[in-house]
Amino acid sequence: MTDVHSTDPAFVDDATVEVADASVWFGQKVALSELACSFGPGVTGLLGPNGAGKSTLMRAVTGLIGVNSGSVRVEGRDPRRDREVHRRIALVPEDEAVPAQLTAMELVRYVADLHGVRDPGAAERALELVDMMPAADRRLRGFSKGMRQRAKVAAALVTDPPVLVLDEPLNGADPVQRVRLTELFRRLGAEGRTVIVSSHVLSEVERLADRVLVLIHGRLAAAGNHRAIRDAMDDRPRHVLIRADEPRRLGAALLRIDTVAGVSLTDAGLVVTTDRAGDLAVAVAPVARDLGVRLREVRPLDDSLESLFRELVR
Amino acid sequence: MSTRRSASPPLLAIVRYTVRACVPAQRLLLLLPVAGALLFGLLARIPDDVAAVAFARVGGTAIHTLVLPITCLIVGDALLGAEIRSGVFAFTWLSPVSYATIVVGRWLGGCAIAAAILVPAAAASAIVAGAPSSALAAALAAMAGAGAYLALFIAIGAGFKRPVVWSLVLVIIIERLLGAALAGIAQLSPGWLAQSVLVGLTADGAGLARKGVPAGWPAVGRLVLVAIVGLTIAARRLRSLRPASSAD
């Protein structure tokens, strides 16, 4: 497998997690469709809009669900059938659900006991890693979403897993904790662990991961480093809204610029279609100045991740 | 600040977790079965009969028909079904611990909770009924019945999407309605068998025994068998379980 895919950015040479043509469906809904990719040491970001199949992939990788066709292997073993795989892999699920009656310390110790962690100080160290020791003896039911996420991260880290799967781990975290958790995940990746992190926020994945896989409708839409993903974004046609004093005159002038593919006048203003948004941004102001037209607003209409995803699957 | 402690074996960790995590937050609710059992004990004083026989006939029947299955249903759902629905079960499932250990650990934890509620309730009921000599038998019947019920409810929790509904179907339709008519079903029903344990161990209670259903210690043996079957089914069901997620 490694040789065949050595030039495909969806695959890595030293894979610890291999997904081969995996499909998962729930009744009529296809959650993953013949997905093929692999993950190795370092941080890999899974990017995609809600419902893209990120959580399903992560649950398949950890064995929480089986694949309907294809296969998933973690260090060569089937996570669905081989319980021993769970000594090597940990999941931080996106669900907010936690055993509310337990304290953070009890949850972490419970997971440690299930994994046969003998080190009596492991739970404290795991909680310290996520700055949770001050709240270690508080019950989880009183925790904010961000604190619950950190408690779950501690529960995952207490087993010292070589493969760590994090489903939207920064959800609910405050800005300071986001920075700390991001640094922690990057450090874990640098230590040689396979860290898989999902998010629907591109900038978040950029900070977390060197390698990014983009999932859309259960299929792999793009793969590579975040620059490659950004390039994929920049190459697509975009719509830019321009509000100006004399939109009709400005629109006519803009049509003469190479980067402009089309112009339409709407109630909101002038909507310009371009395949090079950066060049357009540079050109608009001189054109308006030459015409004596006052610009009031220039903003992209479709810069959301969802619009990128739509373009990537067109 | 927490103190360091050495690691526990997985089975003990699961039992301890179950006792901590699966008891309702409103602990006062746990007194309801006790109150119900005491009420039925008082009602057993009404019939003009030998106290032990009256207790087995009135108090025992009411406890094993209402208090025992309802308490076990609430506790049994919390042991597995509720955690699977909420997604919390992933913390346990994603471990190298065998399915059998998970199921037995949950069951033992549930038995500990049930024992803390039902055993004193059943014994107190016998005492209130004026039949203190039946207290041990009532406690044994409640514990053995609870063990079998909990095993079945864990199996239902592992195998069905709406375990509470299916558990009610088991208790009301299969046990109560069909079991009342068919001795073959009563022979495998925790409620009927628990009542038979009490009746069989009650002096002068032979007249209350149901034909075709073992009584006394043989009924205890039958309840153990039902529990083993329930736990085996639950462990097998966990193999194919897809723990829930908000993403599903």
Coordinates of C-alpha atoms in Angstrom, one line a residue:
Chain A
M1 CA 0.0 0.0 0.0
T2 CA 2.8 2.4 1.0
D3 CA 4.6 2.2 -2.4
V4 CA 1.5 2.6 -4.4
H5 CA 0.4 5.8 -2.5
S6 CA 3.9 7.3 -1.9
T7 CA 3.0 10.4 -4.0
D8 CA -0.6 10.7 -2.9
P9 CA -1.0 13.3 -0.1
A10 CA -3.8 11.3 1.3
F11 CA -1.3 8.7 2.4
V12 CA 1.8 8.6 4.5
D13 CA 4.8 6.3 4.3
D14 CA 5.0 5.3 8.0
A15 CA 1.3 4.8 8.5
T16 CA 0.0 3.7 11.9
V17 CA -3.7 4.1 10.9
E18 CA -4.8 2.8 7.5
V19 CA -8.2 3.3 6.0
A20 CA -8.8 1.3 2.9
D21 CA -11.9 2.1 0.8
A22 CA -14.0 2.3 3.9
S23 CA -17.7 2.9 3.6
V24 CA -20.1 3.4 6.5
W25 CA -23.8 4.0 6.2
F26 CA -26.7 4.4 8.7
G27 CA -29.8 3.2 7.0
Q28 CA -30.2 5.3 3.8
K29 CA -27.6 7.8 4.9
V30 CA -24.0 7.3 3.6
A31 CA -21.6 8.7 6.2
L32 CA -18.4 7.5 4.6
S33 CA -18.0 6.6 1.0
E34 CA -15.0 4.5 -0.1
L35 CA -12.6 6.6 1.8
A36 CA -8.9 5.7 1.5
C37 CA -6.2 7.5 3.5
S38 CA -3.7 6.9 6.2
F39 CA -2.3 8.6 9.2
G40 CA 1.2 8.5 10.7
P41 CA 3.2 10.2 13.4
G42 CA 2.5 13.9 13.8
V43 CA -0.7 15.9 13.8
T44 CA -3.2 15.4 11.0
G45 CA -6.2 17.7 10.8
L46 CA -9.5 16.4 9.6
L47 CA -11.4 19.3 8.1
G48 CA -15.0 19.4 6.9
P49 CA -18.4 20.9 7.5
N50 CA -20.8 19.4 9.9
G51 CA -22.1 16.1 8.6
A52 CA -19.0 15.5 6.4
G53 CA -18.2 12.3 8.1
K54 CA -15.3 13.4 10.3
S55 CA -16.8 11.9 13.5
T56 CA -17.8 8.8 11.7
L57 CA -14.3 8.3 10.5
M58 CA -12.9 8.8 14.0
R59 CA -15.4 6.4 15.5
A60 CA -14.5 3.8 12.8
V61 CA -10.8 4.3 13.5
T62 CA -11.3 3.7 17.2
G63 CA -13.6 0.8 16.6
L64 CA -16.7 2.4 18.1
I65 CA -18.4 1.5 14.8
G66 CA -17.5 -1.0 12.2
V67 CA -17.2 -0.2 8.5
N68 CA -19.8 -1.7 6.2
S69 CA -17.2 -2.2 3.5
G70 CA -13.5 -1.7 3.2
S71 CA -11.2 -1.9 6.3
V72 CA -9.6 0.1 9.0
R73 CA -6.4 -0.9 10.6
V74 CA -4.6 0.5 13.6
E75 CA -1.0 -0.7 13.8
G76 CA -2.1 -3.5 11.5
R77 CA -5.0 -4.6 13.7
D78 CA -8.8 -4.3 13.4
P79 CA -10.0 -1.9 16.1
R80 CA -13.5 -3.3 15.9
R81 CA -12.5 -6.9 16.7
D82 CA -9.2 -6.7 18.6
R83 CA -9.8 -5.2 22.1
E84 CA -6.0 -5.0 22.6
V85 CA -5.9 -2.2 20.1
H86 CA -7.4 0.1 22.8
R87 CA -4.2 -0.1 24.7
R88 CA -2.6 1.8 21.8
I89 CA -5.4 4.3 20.9
A90 CA -7.5 6.8 22.7
L91 CA -10.5 8.9 21.6
V92 CA -11.7 12.3 22.8
P93 CA -15.3 12.2 21.6
E94 CA -17.1 15.3 20.6
D95 CA -20.2 14.4 22.7
E96 CA -20.6 16.5 25.7
A97 CA -21.8 13.5 27.6
V98 CA -19.7 12.6 30.6
P99 CA -20.5 10.6 33.7
A100 CA -21.9 13.6 35.6
Q101 CA -21.7 12.1 39.1
L102 CA -18.0 11.6 38.9
T103 CA -15.2 14.1 39.6
A104 CA -12.6 14.8 36.9
M105 CA -10.1 12.8 38.9
E106 CA -12.5 9.8 39.3
L107 CA -13.1 9.8 35.5
V108 CA -9.4 9.9 34.7
R109 CA -8.6 7.2 37.3
Y110 CA -11.4 5.0 36.0
V111 CA -10.0 5.1 32.5
A112 CA -6.5 4.5 33.9
D113 CA -7.8 1.4 35.8
L114 CA -9.5 0.0 32.7
H115 CA -6.3 0.3 30.8
G116 CA -4.2 -1.2 33.6
V117 CA -2.2 1.9 34.2
R118 CA -0.1 1.0 37.2
D119 CA 1.5 4.4 37.8
P120 CA -0.4 6.0 40.8
G121 CA 0.6 9.5 39.7
A122 CA -0.5 9.1 36.1
A123 CA -4.0 10.6 36.7
E124 CA -2.6 13.7 38.4
R125 CA -0.1 14.2 35.6
A126 CA -2.7 13.9 32.9
L127 CA -4.9 16.5 34.6
E128 CA -2.0 18.8 35.1
L129 CA -1.3 18.6 31.3
V130 CA -4.7 20.2 30.7
D131 CA -4.6 22.6 33.7
M132 CA -7.4 20.7 35.4
M133 CA -5.8 19.9 38.8
P134 CA -7.5 22.8 40.5
A135 CA -10.9 21.4 39.5
A136 CA -9.9 17.7 39.8
D137 CA -12.2 17.0 42.7
R138 CA -15.2 18.8 41.4
R139 CA -18.0 16.8 39.8
L140 CA -18.2 16.8 36.0
R141 CA -21.9 17.9 36.0
G142 CA -20.9 21.4 37.2
F143 CA -18.3 21.8 34.4
S144 CA -18.5 24.1 31.4
K145 CA -18.3 22.5 27.9
G146 CA -14.6 23.5 27.7
M147 CA -13.8 22.0 31.1
R148 CA -15.5 18.8 30.1
Q149 CA -13.5 18.6 26.9
R150 CA -10.3 19.1 28.9
A151 CA -11.3 16.4 31.4
K152 CA -11.9 14.0 28.4
V153 CA -8.5 15.0 27.0
A154 CA -6.9 14.1 30.4
A155 CA -8.8 10.8 30.4
A156 CA -7.4 10.0 26.9
L157 CA -3.8 11.1 27.8
V158 CA -3.7 9.1 31.1
T159 CA -3.1 5.9 29.1
D160 CA -0.2 7.4 27.2
P161 CA -1.5 6.3 23.8
P162 CA 0.7 6.3 20.7
V163 CA -2.5 7.1 18.6
L164 CA -4.7 9.9 19.8
V165 CA -8.0 10.7 18.1
L166 CA -9.5 14.1 19.0
D167 CA -12.9 15.0 17.8
E168 CA -13.4 18.8 17.9
P169 CA -11.3 19.0 21.0
L170 CA -11.2 22.8 21.2
N171 CA -15.0 23.1 21.3
G172 CA -16.0 25.4 24.1
A173 CA -12.4 26.1 25.2
D174 CA -11.6 29.8 26.0
P175 CA -8.9 31.5 24.0
V176 CA -6.2 30.8 26.6
Q177 CA -7.0 27.2 26.8
R178 CA -7.2 26.9 23.0
V179 CA -3.6 28.1 22.8
R180 CA -2.5 25.7 25.5
L181 CA -4.3 22.7 24.1
T182 CA -3.0 23.5 20.6
E183 CA 0.5 23.6 22.0
L184 CA -0.1 20.3 23.8
F185 CA -1.4 18.5 20.7
R186 CA 1.5 19.8 18.6
R187 CA 3.9 18.6 21.3
L188 CA 2.3 15.2 21.3
G189 CA 2.6 15.0 17.6
A190 CA 6.3 16.1 17.7
E191 CA 6.9 13.3 20.2
G192 CA 6.1 10.8 17.4
R193 CA 2.5 10.0 18.3
T194 CA -0.2 9.8 15.7
V195 CA -2.6 12.6 16.5
I196 CA -5.8 13.0 14.5
V197 CA -7.7 16.2 15.1
S198 CA -11.0 17.2 13.6
S199 CA -12.4 20.6 13.2
H200 CA -14.7 22.6 10.9
V201 CA -12.6 25.7 11.3
L202 CA -9.8 26.0 8.8
S203 CA -7.7 28.4 10.8
E204 CA -7.9 26.1 13.9
V205 CA -6.7 23.2 11.8
E206 CA -3.9 25.3 10.3
R207 CA -2.6 26.1 13.8
L208 CA -2.9 22.4 14.9
A209 CA -1.8 20.3 12.0
D210 CA 0.9 20.3 9.3
R211 CA -1.1 17.9 7.2
V212 CA -4.8 18.3 6.4
L213 CA -7.4 15.9 5.0
V214 CA -10.7 17.6 3.8
L215 CA -13.8 15.5 4.0
I216 CA -17.0 16.3 2.3
H217 CA -20.1 14.2 2.1
G218 CA -18.1 11.2 3.4
R219 CA -15.5 11.5 0.7
L220 CA -11.9 12.8 0.6
A221 CA -12.1 16.1 -1.2
A222 CA -8.5 17.3 -0.7
A223 CA -5.3 16.4 1.1
G224 CA -2.0 18.0 1.8
N225 CA -0.5 20.7 3.9
H226 CA -2.6 23.7 4.8
R227 CA -1.0 25.7 2.0
A228 CA -2.2 23.2 -0.5
I229 CA -5.7 23.5 1.0
R230 CA -5.5 27.3 0.9
D231 CA -4.4 27.2 -2.7
A232 CA -7.4 25.0 -3.5
M233 CA -9.5 27.8 -1.8
D234 CA -7.8 30.6 -3.7
D235 CA -8.1 28.9 -7.1
R236 CA -11.9 28.7 -7.0
P237 CA -14.2 31.4 -8.3
R238 CA -15.4 33.8 -5.6
H239 CA -18.0 36.4 -5.2
V240 CA -17.2 39.8 -3.8
L241 CA -19.7 42.3 -2.7
I242 CA -18.8 45.9 -3.5
R243 CA -21.0 48.8 -2.2
A244 CA -20.1 52.1 -3.9
D245 CA -21.8 55.4 -4.7
E246 CA -22.1 54.7 -8.4
P247 CA -22.2 50.9 -8.7
R248 CA -23.3 50.8 -12.4
R249 CA -20.3 52.9 -13.6
L250 CA -17.9 51.0 -11.3
G251 CA -19.2 47.6 -12.5
A252 CA -18.7 48.6 -16.2
A253 CA -15.1 49.6 -15.4
L254 CA -14.4 46.4 -13.5
L255 CA -15.5 44.2 -16.3
R256 CA -12.5 45.4 -18.2
I257 CA -10.1 43.8 -15.6
D258 CA -8.8 40.4 -16.4
T259 CA -9.5 38.9 -13.1
V260 CA -13.2 39.7 -13.2
A261 CA -15.4 37.0 -14.7
G262 CA -18.7 38.7 -14.3
V263 CA -20.6 41.5 -12.6
S264 CA -24.2 41.7 -11.4
L265 CA -26.0 44.6 -9.8
T266 CA -28.1 43.5 -6.8
D267 CA -30.1 45.3 -4.1
A268 CA -27.1 44.8 -1.7
G269 CA -24.6 46.2 -4.2
L270 CA -22.3 45.1 -6.9
V271 CA -21.5 41.4 -6.9
V272 CA -18.3 40.6 -8.7
T273 CA -17.3 37.1 -9.7
T274 CA -13.5 36.5 -9.8
D275 CA -11.2 33.5 -9.8
R276 CA -8.4 35.7 -8.2
A277 CA -9.8 37.5 -5.3
G278 CA -6.4 38.8 -4.2
D279 CA -5.8 40.5 -7.5
L280 CA -9.3 42.0 -7.5
A281 CA -8.8 43.4 -4.1
V282 CA -5.7 45.2 -5.3
A283 CA -7.4 46.5 -8.5
V284 CA -10.7 47.8 -7.2
A285 CA -9.4 50.8 -5.3
P286 CA -7.4 52.4 -8.2
V287 CA -10.4 51.8 -10.6
A288 CA -12.8 53.5 -8.2
R289 CA -10.3 56.4 -7.6
D290 CA -9.9 56.9 -11.4
L291 CA -13.7 57.1 -11.8
G292 CA -14.2 59.3 -8.8
V293 CA -16.4 56.7 -7.2
R294 CA -16.5 56.4 -3.4
L295 CA -16.2 52.8 -2.1
R296 CA -18.2 52.0 1.0
E297 CA -17.6 48.3 1.4
V298 CA -15.7 45.4 -0.2
R299 CA -16.1 42.0 1.3
P300 CA -16.1 38.4 0.1
L301 CA -19.6 36.8 0.1
D302 CA -18.5 33.2 0.2
D303 CA -15.4 33.0 2.3
S304 CA -16.9 30.5 4.7
L305 CA -15.5 27.1 4.9
E306 CA -18.8 25.7 3.7
S307 CA -18.5 27.6 0.5
L308 CA -15.0 26.2 0.1
F309 CA -16.3 22.7 0.6
R310 CA -19.0 23.3 -1.9
E311 CA -16.4 24.4 -4.5
L312 CA -14.1 21.5 -3.7
V313 CA -16.7 18.9 -4.5
R314 CA -18.1 20.6 -7.6
Chain B
M1 CA -6.5 17.8 46.9
S2 CA -6.6 14.2 45.7
T3 CA -4.4 11.6 47.2
R4 CA -2.5 9.1 45.1
R5 CA -3.7 5.6 45.1
S6 CA -2.6 2.4 43.4
A7 CA -4.5 1.0 40.4
S8 CA -7.5 -1.2 40.7
P9 CA -8.2 -4.3 38.7
P10 CA -10.6 -3.5 35.8
L11 CA -13.5 -5.5 37.3
L12 CA -13.3 -3.7 40.6
A13 CA -12.9 -0.4 38.8
I14 CA -16.1 -1.0 36.8
V15 CA -18.1 -2.1 40.0
R16 CA -16.9 1.1 41.8
Y17 CA -17.7 3.2 38.8
T18 CA -21.1 1.7 38.5
V19 CA -22.0 2.4 42.1
R20 CA -20.7 6.0 41.8
A21 CA -22.1 6.8 38.4
C22 CA -25.4 4.9 38.2
V23 CA -27.1 5.9 41.4
P24 CA -29.7 8.6 40.7
A25 CA -28.5 12.1 41.8
Q26 CA -31.7 12.5 43.8
R27 CA -30.8 9.9 46.5
L28 CA -34.1 10.4 48.3
L29 CA -35.8 8.6 45.4
L30 CA -34.1 5.5 46.6
L31 CA -36.3 5.6 49.7
L32 CA -39.4 5.1 47.5
P33 CA -39.0 1.3 47.2
V34 CA -38.5 1.1 51.0
A35 CA -41.6 3.1 51.6
G36 CA -43.6 0.9 49.1
A37 CA -42.3 -2.3 50.8
L38 CA -43.2 -1.0 54.2
L39 CA -46.7 -0.1 53.0
F40 CA -47.2 -3.6 51.6
G41 CA -45.9 -5.0 54.9
L42 CA -48.6 -3.1 56.7
L43 CA -51.3 -4.3 54.3
A44 CA -50.2 -7.8 55.0
R45 CA -51.5 -7.4 58.6
I46 CA -55.1 -7.0 57.3
P47 CA -55.8 -10.7 56.4
D48 CA -56.8 -12.9 59.3
D49 CA -54.1 -15.4 58.7
V50 CA -50.8 -16.6 60.1
A51 CA -48.5 -13.6 59.9
A52 CA -45.8 -15.3 57.8
V53 CA -48.4 -16.7 55.4
A54 CA -50.2 -13.4 55.1
F55 CA -46.9 -11.6 54.4
A56 CA -45.9 -14.1 51.7
R57 CA -49.4 -13.8 50.1
V58 CA -50.0 -10.0 50.3
G59 CA -46.6 -8.3 51.0
G60 CA -44.5 -10.7 49.1
T61 CA -46.7 -10.7 46.0
A62 CA -46.9 -6.9 46.0
I63 CA -43.1 -6.5 46.5
H64 CA -42.3 -9.0 43.7
T65 CA -44.9 -7.6 41.4
L66 CA -44.2 -3.9 41.8
V67 CA -41.3 -2.8 44.0
L68 CA -38.8 -5.4 42.7
P69 CA -39.2 -5.0 38.9
I70 CA -39.7 -1.2 38.9
T71 CA -36.6 -0.6 41.1
C72 CA -34.6 -3.0 39.0
L73 CA -35.8 -1.4 35.8
I74 CA -34.6 2.0 36.9
V75 CA -31.3 0.7 38.2
G76 CA -30.9 -1.7 35.3
D77 CA -31.4 1.0 32.6
A78 CA -28.8 3.2 34.3
L79 CA -26.3 0.4 34.3
L80 CA -26.0 0.2 30.5
G81 CA -28.9 1.4 28.4
A82 CA -28.8 5.0 29.6
E83 CA -25.1 5.2 29.1
I84 CA -25.2 3.8 25.6
R85 CA -27.9 6.3 24.7
S86 CA -26.0 9.3 26.0
G87 CA -22.6 8.3 24.6
V88 CA -21.0 8.0 28.1
F89 CA -20.5 4.3 27.5
A90 CA -17.7 5.1 25.1
F91 CA -15.4 5.7 28.1
T92 CA -15.8 2.0 29.1
W93 CA -16.1 0.5 25.7
L94 CA -12.9 2.1 24.4
S95 CA -10.7 0.0 26.7
P96 CA -9.0 -3.4 26.4
V97 CA -11.3 -4.9 29.0
S98 CA -13.3 -7.8 27.8
Y99 CA -17.0 -7.5 27.2
A100 CA -17.7 -10.2 29.8
T101 CA -15.8 -8.2 32.4
I102 CA -17.7 -5.1 31.5
V103 CA -21.1 -6.8 31.8
V104 CA -20.3 -8.7 35.0
G105 CA -18.8 -5.5 36.5
R106 CA -21.9 -3.5 35.7
W107 CA -24.1 -6.3 37.0
L108 CA -22.2 -6.6 40.3
G109 CA -22.4 -2.8 40.7
G110 CA -26.2 -2.9 40.0
C111 CA -26.6 -5.8 42.5
A112 CA -24.8 -3.7 45.1
I113 CA -27.2 -0.8 44.5
A114 CA -30.2 -3.1 44.5
A115 CA -29.0 -4.9 47.6
A116 CA -28.7 -1.6 49.4
I117 CA -32.3 -0.7 48.5
L118 CA -34.3 -3.9 48.3
V119 CA -32.8 -6.1 50.9
P120 CA -33.5 -3.8 53.8
A121 CA -36.8 -2.9 52.3
A122 CA -37.9 -6.5 52.0
A123 CA -36.7 -7.5 55.5
A124 CA -38.3 -4.4 57.0
S125 CA -41.5 -5.2 55.2
A126 CA -41.6 -8.7 56.8
I127 CA -40.9 -7.2 60.3
V128 CA -43.7 -4.6 59.8
A129 CA -46.0 -7.4 58.7
G130 CA -45.4 -9.1 62.0
A131 CA -43.5 -11.9 60.4
P132 CA -39.9 -11.3 61.5
S133 CA -39.1 -15.0 60.8
S134 CA -39.7 -14.3 57.1
A135 CA -37.2 -11.4 57.0
L136 CA -34.3 -13.5 55.8
A137 CA -36.3 -15.3 53.2
A138 CA -37.8 -12.0 52.0
A139 CA -34.3 -10.5 51.7
L140 CA -33.0 -13.5 49.9
A141 CA -35.9 -13.5 47.5
A142 CA -35.5 -9.8 46.8
M143 CA -31.7 -10.2 46.2
A144 CA -32.0 -13.2 44.0
G145 CA -34.9 -11.7 42.0
A146 CA -32.9 -8.4 41.6
G147 CA -29.9 -10.3 40.3
A148 CA -31.9 -12.0 37.6
Y149 CA -33.9 -8.8 36.7
L150 CA -30.7 -6.7 36.4
A151 CA -29.1 -9.3 34.2
L152 CA -32.1 -9.3 31.8
F153 CA -32.3 -5.5 31.8
I154 CA -28.6 -5.2 31.0
A155 CA -29.1 -7.6 28.1
I156 CA -32.1 -5.5 26.9
G157 CA -30.0 -2.3 27.3
A158 CA -27.3 -3.8 25.2
G159 CA -29.6 -5.1 22.5
F160 CA -32.5 -2.6 22.0
K161 CA -32.7 1.0 21.2
R162 CA -35.6 1.7 23.6
P163 CA -34.6 -0.6 26.5
V164 CA -37.1 0.9 29.0
V165 CA -40.0 0.2 26.7
W166 CA -38.8 -3.4 26.1
S167 CA -38.2 -3.9 29.8
L168 CA -41.7 -2.8 30.5
V169 CA -43.0 -5.2 27.8
L170 CA -41.0 -8.0 29.6
V171 CA -42.4 -7.2 33.0
I172 CA -46.0 -6.3 32.2
I173 CA -46.9 -8.4 29.2
I174 CA -44.6 -11.4 29.3
E175 CA -44.2 -11.8 33.0
R176 CA -47.5 -10.5 34.4
L177 CA -50.0 -11.3 31.7
L178 CA -48.5 -14.4 30.0
G179 CA -46.7 -15.6 33.1
A180 CA -50.0 -15.6 35.1
A181 CA -51.5 -17.9 32.5
L182 CA -48.6 -20.1 31.5
A183 CA -46.4 -21.8 34.1
G184 CA -43.7 -22.3 31.5
I185 CA -43.1 -18.5 31.4
A186 CA -43.4 -18.2 35.2
Q187 CA -40.7 -20.8 35.5
L188 CA -38.3 -18.3 33.9
S189 CA -39.8 -15.1 35.3
P190 CA -37.7 -13.3 38.0
G191 CA -40.8 -11.9 39.6
W192 CA -42.6 -15.2 39.8
L193 CA -39.5 -17.0 40.9
A194 CA -38.6 -14.5 43.6
Q195 CA -42.1 -14.9 45.0
S196 CA -41.6 -18.7 44.9
V197 CA -38.3 -18.3 46.8
L198 CA -40.2 -16.5 49.6
V199 CA -43.1 -18.9 49.6
G200 CA -40.8 -21.9 49.6
L201 CA -38.8 -20.7 52.5
T202 CA -41.9 -19.6 54.5
A203 CA -43.2 -22.0 57.2
D204 CA -46.7 -23.2 56.3
G205 CA -46.3 -21.5 52.9
A206 CA -46.6 -24.7 50.9
G207 CA -50.2 -24.0 50.1
L208 CA -49.2 -20.8 48.3
A209 CA -46.7 -22.4 46.0
R210 CA -47.5 -22.3 42.3
K211 CA -47.8 -25.5 40.5
G212 CA -45.0 -26.1 38.0
V213 CA -42.7 -23.4 39.4
P214 CA -39.8 -24.3 41.6
A215 CA -40.0 -23.0 45.2
G216 CA -37.4 -22.1 47.8
W217 CA -33.8 -22.9 47.1
P218 CA -34.5 -24.5 43.7
A219 CA -36.1 -21.2 42.7
V220 CA -32.9 -19.4 43.8
G221 CA -31.0 -21.8 41.5
R222 CA -33.4 -21.0 38.6
L223 CA -32.9 -17.3 39.2
V224 CA -29.1 -17.7 39.1
L225 CA -29.5 -19.5 35.8
V226 CA -31.7 -16.7 34.4
A227 CA -29.0 -14.2 35.5
I228 CA -26.2 -16.2 33.8
V229 CA -28.2 -16.4 30.5
G230 CA -29.0 -12.6 30.7
L231 CA -25.3 -11.7 31.3
T232 CA -24.2 -14.0 28.5
I233 CA -26.6 -12.4 26.0
A234 CA -25.5 -9.0 27.1
A235 CA -21.8 -9.8 26.6
R236 CA -22.5 -11.2 23.1
R237 CA -24.6 -8.1 22.2
L238 CA -21.8 -5.8 23.2
R239 CA -19.6 -7.2 20.4
S240 CA -21.9 -5.8 17.8
L241 CA -22.8 -2.6 19.7
R242 CA -22.5 0.8 18.0
P243 CA -22.4 3.2 21.0
A244 CA -24.5 6.2 20.3
S245 CA -23.1 9.6 19.3
S246 CA -24.6 13.0 18.5
A247 CA -23.0 12.5 15.1
D248 CA -25.2 9.6 14.2

